[in-house]
Amino acid sequence: LLVSLLIFGPNLKDTLFTLTDIFNKAGGGTYRVEHVKIGWYYLTSRLSGVGIGLFPFAMALDYQVGETGLIPNIAHNIFAQIGAETGFIGLTLFLVFLSMIIKSSYQALVKRFDVFDLSLFAAFISFLLMASVFPWFLHPRVDWLFWILAAYGVQARLLVDARS
């Protein structure tokens, strides 16, 4: 939780002070919701997705900036982004992968409860929650944190199983 607050705190502060404007015509909430809708549209309309990393390009081709006011960007939701880019198969594999990591981390936490494991598990879950509304997950300088937390969760379970 502390790690999440340190990383996302400045953005949360800015967001909290502008909540009254979030869903007006030019607000960030409206902008994000439209991008997520487009991501889900691509997921449902293109079986294999638009291609990894190509969501902004597909959006630029399909939506005129002047007409919609939307700037081609990422989907602002990790699930819509992965679904739009890799289709149902890619999204399903990603969800299975996430569920395996969460299950493994949780089982390790239950078998050997300590504050460090709890804080890493909470950071992993908060990172996923933040990725559902903010594109940090897709930022190359920050996504390494997810993979470290994921690797630790799996490793913690393996260590607990080896000691049992």
JSON list of C-alpha atoms in Angstrom, two decimals:
[
{"chain": "A", "resi": 1, "resn": "LEU", "atom": "CA", "xyz": [0.00, 0.00, 0.00]},
{"chain": "A", "resi": 2, "resn": "LEU", "atom": "CA", "xyz": [2.84, 2.35, 0.85]},
{"chain": "A", "resi": 3, "resn": "VAL", "atom": "CA", "xyz": [4.59, 1.59, -2.44]},
{"chain": "A", "resi": 4, "resn": "SER", "atom": "CA", "xyz": [1.37, 2.29, -4.32]},
{"chain": "A", "resi": 5, "resn": "LEU", "atom": "CA", "xyz": [0.87, 5.57, -2.50]},
{"chain": "A", "resi": 6, "resn": "LEU", "atom": "CA", "xyz": [4.43, 6.65, -3.25]},
{"chain": "A", "resi": 7, "resn": "ILE", "atom": "CA", "xyz": [4.08, 5.87, -6.94]},
{"chain": "A", "resi": 8, "resn": "PHE", "atom": "CA", "xyz": [0.51, 6.97, -7.53]},
{"chain": "A", "resi": 9, "resn": "GLY", "atom": "CA", "xyz": [0.10, 9.59, -4.80]},
{"chain": "A", "resi": 10, "resn": "PRO", "atom": "CA", "xyz": [0.81, 12.69, -6.89]},
{"chain": "A", "resi": 11, "resn": "ASN", "atom": "CA", "xyz": [-1.68, 11.59, -9.54]},
{"chain": "A", "resi": 12, "resn": "LEU", "atom": "CA", "xyz": [-4.31, 10.74, -6.93]},
{"chain": "A", "resi": 13, "resn": "LYS", "atom": "CA", "xyz": [-3.98, 14.19, -5.37]},
{"chain": "A", "resi": 14, "resn": "ASP", "atom": "CA", "xyz": [-4.49, 15.90, -8.73]},
{"chain": "A", "resi": 15, "resn": "THR", "atom": "CA", "xyz": [-7.43, 13.64, -9.51]},
{"chain": "A", "resi": 16, "resn": "LEU", "atom": "CA", "xyz": [-9.13, 14.23, -6.17]},
{"chain": "A", "resi": 17, "resn": "PHE", "atom": "CA", "xyz": [-8.98, 18.01, -6.59]},
{"chain": "A", "resi": 18, "resn": "THR", "atom": "CA", "xyz": [-10.61, 17.83, -10.03]},
{"chain": "A", "resi": 19, "resn": "LEU", "atom": "CA", "xyz": [-13.35, 15.27, -9.31]},
{"chain": "A", "resi": 20, "resn": "THR", "atom": "CA", "xyz": [-16.09, 17.83, -9.92]},
{"chain": "A", "resi": 21, "resn": "ASP", "atom": "CA", "xyz": [-14.94, 18.20, -13.54]},
{"chain": "A", "resi": 22, "resn": "ILE", "atom": "CA", "xyz": [-14.23, 14.56, -14.25]},
{"chain": "A", "resi": 23, "resn": "PHE", "atom": "CA", "xyz": [-17.36, 13.69, -16.22]},
{"chain": "A", "resi": 24, "resn": "ASN", "atom": "CA", "xyz": [-18.08, 16.96, -17.97]},
{"chain": "A", "resi": 25, "resn": "LYS", "atom": "CA", "xyz": [-17.65, 17.08, -21.75]},
{"chain": "A", "resi": 26, "resn": "ALA", "atom": "CA", "xyz": [-13.89, 17.72, -21.61]},
{"chain": "A", "resi": 27, "resn": "GLY", "atom": "CA", "xyz": [-13.25, 15.87, -18.36]},
{"chain": "A", "resi": 28, "resn": "GLY", "atom": "CA", "xyz": [-10.74, 13.08, -17.93]},
{"chain": "A", "resi": 29, "resn": "GLY", "atom": "CA", "xyz": [-13.42, 10.59, -16.89]},
{"chain": "A", "resi": 30, "resn": "THR", "atom": "CA", "xyz": [-15.38, 11.04, -20.09]},
{"chain": "A", "resi": 31, "resn": "TYR", "atom": "CA", "xyz": [-12.17, 10.75, -22.11]},
{"chain": "A", "resi": 32, "resn": "ARG", "atom": "CA", "xyz": [-11.18, 7.52, -20.35]},
{"chain": "A", "resi": 33, "resn": "VAL", "atom": "CA", "xyz": [-14.63, 5.97, -20.60]},
{"chain": "A", "resi": 34, "resn": "GLU", "atom": "CA", "xyz": [-14.69, 6.62, -24.36]},
{"chain": "A", "resi": 35, "resn": "HIS", "atom": "CA", "xyz": [-11.28, 4.97, -24.78]},
{"chain": "A", "resi": 36, "resn": "VAL", "atom": "CA", "xyz": [-12.40, 1.94, -22.77]},
{"chain": "A", "resi": 37, "resn": "LYS", "atom": "CA", "xyz": [-15.58, 1.68, -24.89]},
{"chain": "A", "resi": 38, "resn": "ILE", "atom": "CA", "xyz": [-13.45, 1.69, -28.04]},
{"chain": "A", "resi": 39, "resn": "GLY", "atom": "CA", "xyz": [-11.21, -1.00, -26.53]},
{"chain": "A", "resi": 40, "resn": "TRP", "atom": "CA", "xyz": [-14.20, -3.22, -25.77]},
{"chain": "A", "resi": 41, "resn": "TYR", "atom": "CA", "xyz": [-15.57, -2.53, -29.26]},
{"chain": "A", "resi": 42, "resn": "TYR", "atom": "CA", "xyz": [-12.33, -3.82, -30.79]},
{"chain": "A", "resi": 43, "resn": "LEU", "atom": "CA", "xyz": [-12.46, -6.86, -28.49]},
{"chain": "A", "resi": 44, "resn": "THR", "atom": "CA", "xyz": [-15.97, -7.76, -29.62]},
{"chain": "A", "resi": 45, "resn": "SER", "atom": "CA", "xyz": [-15.57, -6.90, -33.30]},
{"chain": "A", "resi": 46, "resn": "ARG", "atom": "CA", "xyz": [-12.13, -8.35, -34.09]},
{"chain": "A", "resi": 47, "resn": "LEU", "atom": "CA", "xyz": [-11.56, -11.91, -32.99]},
{"chain": "A", "resi": 48, "resn": "SER", "atom": "CA", "xyz": [-7.77, -11.68, -32.92]},
{"chain": "A", "resi": 49, "resn": "GLY", "atom": "CA", "xyz": [-7.59, -8.03, -31.84]},
{"chain": "A", "resi": 50, "resn": "VAL", "atom": "CA", "xyz": [-5.85, -5.15, -33.58]},
{"chain": "A", "resi": 51, "resn": "GLY", "atom": "CA", "xyz": [-2.32, -6.31, -32.75]},
{"chain": "A", "resi": 52, "resn": "ILE", "atom": "CA", "xyz": [-0.03, -5.84, -29.76]},
{"chain": "A", "resi": 53, "resn": "GLY", "atom": "CA", "xyz": [0.77, -2.16, -29.24]},
{"chain": "A", "resi": 54, "resn": "LEU", "atom": "CA", "xyz": [-1.50, -1.08, -32.11]},
{"chain": "A", "resi": 55, "resn": "PHE", "atom": "CA", "xyz": [-4.56, 0.18, -30.22]},
{"chain": "A", "resi": 56, "resn": "PRO", "atom": "CA", "xyz": [-3.69, 3.89, -30.68]},
{"chain": "A", "resi": 57, "resn": "PHE", "atom": "CA", "xyz": [-2.99, 3.34, -34.37]},
{"chain": "A", "resi": 58, "resn": "ALA", "atom": "CA", "xyz": [-6.25, 1.45, -34.94]},
{"chain": "A", "resi": 59, "resn": "MET", "atom": "CA", "xyz": [-8.07, 4.20, -33.10]},
{"chain": "A", "resi": 60, "resn": "ALA", "atom": "CA", "xyz": [-6.40, 6.85, -35.25]},
{"chain": "A", "resi": 61, "resn": "LEU", "atom": "CA", "xyz": [-7.52, 5.03, -38.40]},
{"chain": "A", "resi": 62, "resn": "ASP", "atom": "CA", "xyz": [-11.09, 4.39, -37.24]},
{"chain": "A", "resi": 63, "resn": "TYR", "atom": "CA", "xyz": [-11.91, 7.62, -35.38]},
{"chain": "A", "resi": 64, "resn": "GLN", "atom": "CA", "xyz": [-11.33, 11.11, -36.74]},
{"chain": "A", "resi": 65, "resn": "VAL", "atom": "CA", "xyz": [-9.90, 13.36, -34.03]},
{"chain": "A", "resi": 66, "resn": "GLY", "atom": "CA", "xyz": [-11.84, 16.40, -35.22]},
{"chain": "A", "resi": 67, "resn": "GLU", "atom": "CA", "xyz": [-15.18, 14.61, -35.19]},
{"chain": "A", "resi": 68, "resn": "THR", "atom": "CA", "xyz": [-14.92, 12.91, -31.81]},
{"chain": "A", "resi": 69, "resn": "GLY", "atom": "CA", "xyz": [-12.50, 15.12, -29.90]},
{"chain": "A", "resi": 70, "resn": "LEU", "atom": "CA", "xyz": [-10.64, 11.96, -28.88]},
{"chain": "A", "resi": 71, "resn": "ILE", "atom": "CA", "xyz": [-6.90, 11.77, -29.23]},
{"chain": "A", "resi": 72, "resn": "PRO", "atom": "CA", "xyz": [-5.64, 8.29, -30.17]},
{"chain": "A", "resi": 73, "resn": "ASN", "atom": "CA", "xyz": [-4.16, 6.90, -27.00]},
{"chain": "A", "resi": 74, "resn": "ILE", "atom": "CA", "xyz": [-4.15, 3.72, -24.93]},
{"chain": "A", "resi": 75, "resn": "ALA", "atom": "CA", "xyz": [-7.42, 2.33, -23.57]},
{"chain": "A", "resi": 76, "resn": "HIS", "atom": "CA", "xyz": [-6.86, 3.51, -19.96]},
{"chain": "A", "resi": 77, "resn": "ASN", "atom": "CA", "xyz": [-7.85, 0.05, -18.75]},
{"chain": "A", "resi": 78, "resn": "ILE", "atom": "CA", "xyz": [-5.48, -2.88, -18.86]},
{"chain": "A", "resi": 79, "resn": "PHE", "atom": "CA", "xyz": [-8.22, -5.41, -19.59]},
{"chain": "A", "resi": 80, "resn": "ALA", "atom": "CA", "xyz": [-9.75, -3.36, -22.43]},
{"chain": "A", "resi": 81, "resn": "GLN", "atom": "CA", "xyz": [-6.25, -2.70, -23.79]},
{"chain": "A", "resi": 82, "resn": "ILE", "atom": "CA", "xyz": [-5.17, -6.34, -23.81]},
{"chain": "A", "resi": 83, "resn": "GLY", "atom": "CA", "xyz": [-8.56, -7.46, -25.12]},
{"chain": "A", "resi": 84, "resn": "ALA", "atom": "CA", "xyz": [-8.49, -4.91, -27.95]},
{"chain": "A", "resi": 85, "resn": "GLU", "atom": "CA", "xyz": [-4.92, -5.79, -28.93]},
{"chain": "A", "resi": 86, "resn": "THR", "atom": "CA", "xyz": [-4.92, -9.58, -28.54]},
{"chain": "A", "resi": 87, "resn": "GLY", "atom": "CA", "xyz": [-8.61, -10.52, -28.79]},
{"chain": "A", "resi": 88, "resn": "PHE", "atom": "CA", "xyz": [-10.52, -12.99, -26.63]},
{"chain": "A", "resi": 89, "resn": "ILE", "atom": "CA", "xyz": [-7.73, -15.57, -26.60]},
{"chain": "A", "resi": 90, "resn": "GLY", "atom": "CA", "xyz": [-5.12, -13.10, -25.39]},
{"chain": "A", "resi": 91, "resn": "LEU", "atom": "CA", "xyz": [-7.44, -11.61, -22.78]},
{"chain": "A", "resi": 92, "resn": "THR", "atom": "CA", "xyz": [-8.40, -15.07, -21.54]},
{"chain": "A", "resi": 93, "resn": "LEU", "atom": "CA", "xyz": [-4.76, -16.12, -21.23]},
{"chain": "A", "resi": 94, "resn": "PHE", "atom": "CA", "xyz": [-3.95, -12.89, -19.38]},
{"chain": "A", "resi": 95, "resn": "LEU", "atom": "CA", "xyz": [-6.84, -13.43, -16.94]},
{"chain": "A", "resi": 96, "resn": "VAL", "atom": "CA", "xyz": [-5.77, -17.05, -16.33]},
{"chain": "A", "resi": 97, "resn": "PHE", "atom": "CA", "xyz": [-2.20, -15.85, -15.76]},
{"chain": "A", "resi": 98, "resn": "LEU", "atom": "CA", "xyz": [-3.38, -13.19, -13.28]},
{"chain": "A", "resi": 99, "resn": "SER", "atom": "CA", "xyz": [-5.61, -15.62, -11.43]},
{"chain": "A", "resi": 100, "resn": "MET", "atom": "CA", "xyz": [-2.73, -18.09, -11.08]},
{"chain": "A", "resi": 101, "resn": "ILE", "atom": "CA", "xyz": [-0.48, -15.37, -9.64]},
{"chain": "A", "resi": 102, "resn": "ILE", "atom": "CA", "xyz": [-3.14, -14.10, -7.25]},
{"chain": "A", "resi": 103, "resn": "LYS", "atom": "CA", "xyz": [-4.01, -17.63, -6.11]},
{"chain": "A", "resi": 104, "resn": "SER", "atom": "CA", "xyz": [-0.36, -18.55, -5.61]},
{"chain": "A", "resi": 105, "resn": "SER", "atom": "CA", "xyz": [0.39, -15.35, -3.70]},
{"chain": "A", "resi": 106, "resn": "TYR", "atom": "CA", "xyz": [-2.69, -15.73, -1.53]},
{"chain": "A", "resi": 107, "resn": "GLN", "atom": "CA", "xyz": [-1.93, -19.37, -0.69]},
{"chain": "A", "resi": 108, "resn": "ALA", "atom": "CA", "xyz": [1.61, -18.43, 0.32]},
{"chain": "A", "resi": 109, "resn": "LEU", "atom": "CA", "xyz": [0.23, -15.61, 2.45]},
{"chain": "A", "resi": 110, "resn": "VAL", "atom": "CA", "xyz": [-2.23, -17.93, 4.20]},
{"chain": "A", "resi": 111, "resn": "LYS", "atom": "CA", "xyz": [0.39, -20.62, 4.88]},
{"chain": "A", "resi": 112, "resn": "ARG", "atom": "CA", "xyz": [3.06, -18.25, 6.12]},
{"chain": "A", "resi": 113, "resn": "PHE", "atom": "CA", "xyz": [1.54, -14.97, 7.19]},
{"chain": "A", "resi": 114, "resn": "ASP", "atom": "CA", "xyz": [3.93, -12.08, 7.64]},
{"chain": "A", "resi": 115, "resn": "VAL", "atom": "CA", "xyz": [3.67, -8.34, 7.14]},
{"chain": "A", "resi": 116, "resn": "PHE", "atom": "CA", "xyz": [6.06, -8.24, 4.20]},
{"chain": "A", "resi": 117, "resn": "ASP", "atom": "CA", "xyz": [4.05, -10.82, 2.23]},
{"chain": "A", "resi": 118, "resn": "LEU", "atom": "CA", "xyz": [0.82, -9.04, 3.11]},
{"chain": "A", "resi": 119, "resn": "SER", "atom": "CA", "xyz": [2.16, -5.68, 1.95]},
{"chain": "A", "resi": 120, "resn": "LEU", "atom": "CA", "xyz": [3.41, -7.12, -1.34]},
{"chain": "A", "resi": 121, "resn": "PHE", "atom": "CA", "xyz": [0.10, -8.88, -1.94]},
{"chain": "A", "resi": 122, "resn": "ALA", "atom": "CA", "xyz": [-1.77, -5.63, -1.20]},
{"chain": "A", "resi": 123, "resn": "ALA", "atom": "CA", "xyz": [0.57, -3.72, -3.54]},
{"chain": "A", "resi": 124, "resn": "PHE", "atom": "CA", "xyz": [-0.04, -6.26, -6.30]},
{"chain": "A", "resi": 125, "resn": "ILE", "atom": "CA", "xyz": [-3.82, -6.02, -5.92]},
{"chain": "A", "resi": 126, "resn": "SER", "atom": "CA", "xyz": [-3.74, -2.21, -5.71]},
{"chain": "A", "resi": 127, "resn": "PHE", "atom": "CA", "xyz": [-1.56, -2.11, -8.82]},
{"chain": "A", "resi": 128, "resn": "LEU", "atom": "CA", "xyz": [-4.17, -4.16, -10.69]},
{"chain": "A", "resi": 129, "resn": "LEU", "atom": "CA", "xyz": [-6.97, -1.92, -9.44]},
{"chain": "A", "resi": 130, "resn": "MET", "atom": "CA", "xyz": [-5.07, 1.17, -10.53]},
{"chain": "A", "resi": 131, "resn": "ALA", "atom": "CA", "xyz": [-4.40, -0.40, -13.92]},
{"chain": "A", "resi": 132, "resn": "SER", "atom": "CA", "xyz": [-8.13, -0.73, -14.46]},
{"chain": "A", "resi": 133, "resn": "VAL", "atom": "CA", "xyz": [-8.51, 3.06, -14.58]},
{"chain": "A", "resi": 134, "resn": "PHE", "atom": "CA", "xyz": [-5.06, 4.46, -15.30]},
{"chain": "A", "resi": 135, "resn": "PRO", "atom": "CA", "xyz": [-2.48, 3.39, -17.90]},
{"chain": "A", "resi": 136, "resn": "TRP", "atom": "CA", "xyz": [0.48, 2.94, -15.53]},
{"chain": "A", "resi": 137, "resn": "PHE", "atom": "CA", "xyz": [0.59, -0.73, -16.33]},
{"chain": "A", "resi": 138, "resn": "LEU", "atom": "CA", "xyz": [1.50, 0.09, -19.91]},
{"chain": "A", "resi": 139, "resn": "HIS", "atom": "CA", "xyz": [4.23, 2.54, -18.98]},
{"chain": "A", "resi": 140, "resn": "PRO", "atom": "CA", "xyz": [7.66, 0.96, -19.52]},
{"chain": "A", "resi": 141, "resn": "ARG", "atom": "CA", "xyz": [9.22, 2.65, -16.50]},
{"chain": "A", "resi": 142, "resn": "VAL", "atom": "CA", "xyz": [6.56, 1.41, -14.12]},
{"chain": "A", "resi": 143, "resn": "ASP", "atom": "CA", "xyz": [5.40, -1.96, -15.42]},
{"chain": "A", "resi": 144, "resn": "TRP", "atom": "CA", "xyz": [8.53, -3.60, -14.02]},
{"chain": "A", "resi": 145, "resn": "LEU", "atom": "CA", "xyz": [6.93, -3.21, -10.58]},
{"chain": "A", "resi": 146, "resn": "PHE", "atom": "CA", "xyz": [4.06, -5.49, -11.59]},
{"chain": "A", "resi": 147, "resn": "TRP", "atom": "CA", "xyz": [6.44, -8.18, -12.79]},
{"chain": "A", "resi": 148, "resn": "ILE", "atom": "CA", "xyz": [8.51, -7.99, -9.60]},
{"chain": "A", "resi": 149, "resn": "LEU", "atom": "CA", "xyz": [5.37, -8.35, -7.48]},
{"chain": "A", "resi": 150, "resn": "ALA", "atom": "CA", "xyz": [4.10, -11.19, -9.66]},
{"chain": "A", "resi": 151, "resn": "ALA", "atom": "CA", "xyz": [7.43, -13.04, -9.52]},
{"chain": "A", "resi": 152, "resn": "TYR", "atom": "CA", "xyz": [7.63, -12.64, -5.76]},
{"chain": "A", "resi": 153, "resn": "GLY", "atom": "CA", "xyz": [4.11, -14.02, -5.33]},
{"chain": "A", "resi": 154, "resn": "VAL", "atom": "CA", "xyz": [4.92, -17.14, -7.30]},
{"chain": "A", "resi": 155, "resn": "GLN", "atom": "CA", "xyz": [8.31, -17.56, -5.63]},
{"chain": "A", "resi": 156, "resn": "ALA", "atom": "CA", "xyz": [6.82, -17.15, -2.15]},
{"chain": "A", "resi": 157, "resn": "ARG", "atom": "CA", "xyz": [4.41, -20.00, -2.85]},
{"chain": "A", "resi": 158, "resn": "LEU", "atom": "CA", "xyz": [7.22, -22.22, -4.14]},
{"chain": "A", "resi": 159, "resn": "LEU", "atom": "CA", "xyz": [9.29, -21.51, -1.01]},
{"chain": "A", "resi": 160, "resn": "VAL", "atom": "CA", "xyz": [6.37, -22.29, 1.29]},
{"chain": "A", "resi": 161, "resn": "ASP", "atom": "CA", "xyz": [5.65, -25.53, -0.57]},
{"chain": "A", "resi": 162, "resn": "ALA", "atom": "CA", "xyz": [9.34, -26.54, -0.43]},
{"chain": "A", "resi": 163, "resn": "ARG", "atom": "CA", "xyz": [9.45, -26.01, 3.35]},
{"chain": "A", "resi": 164, "resn": "SER", "atom": "CA", "xyz": [6.25, -27.98, 3.98]}
]
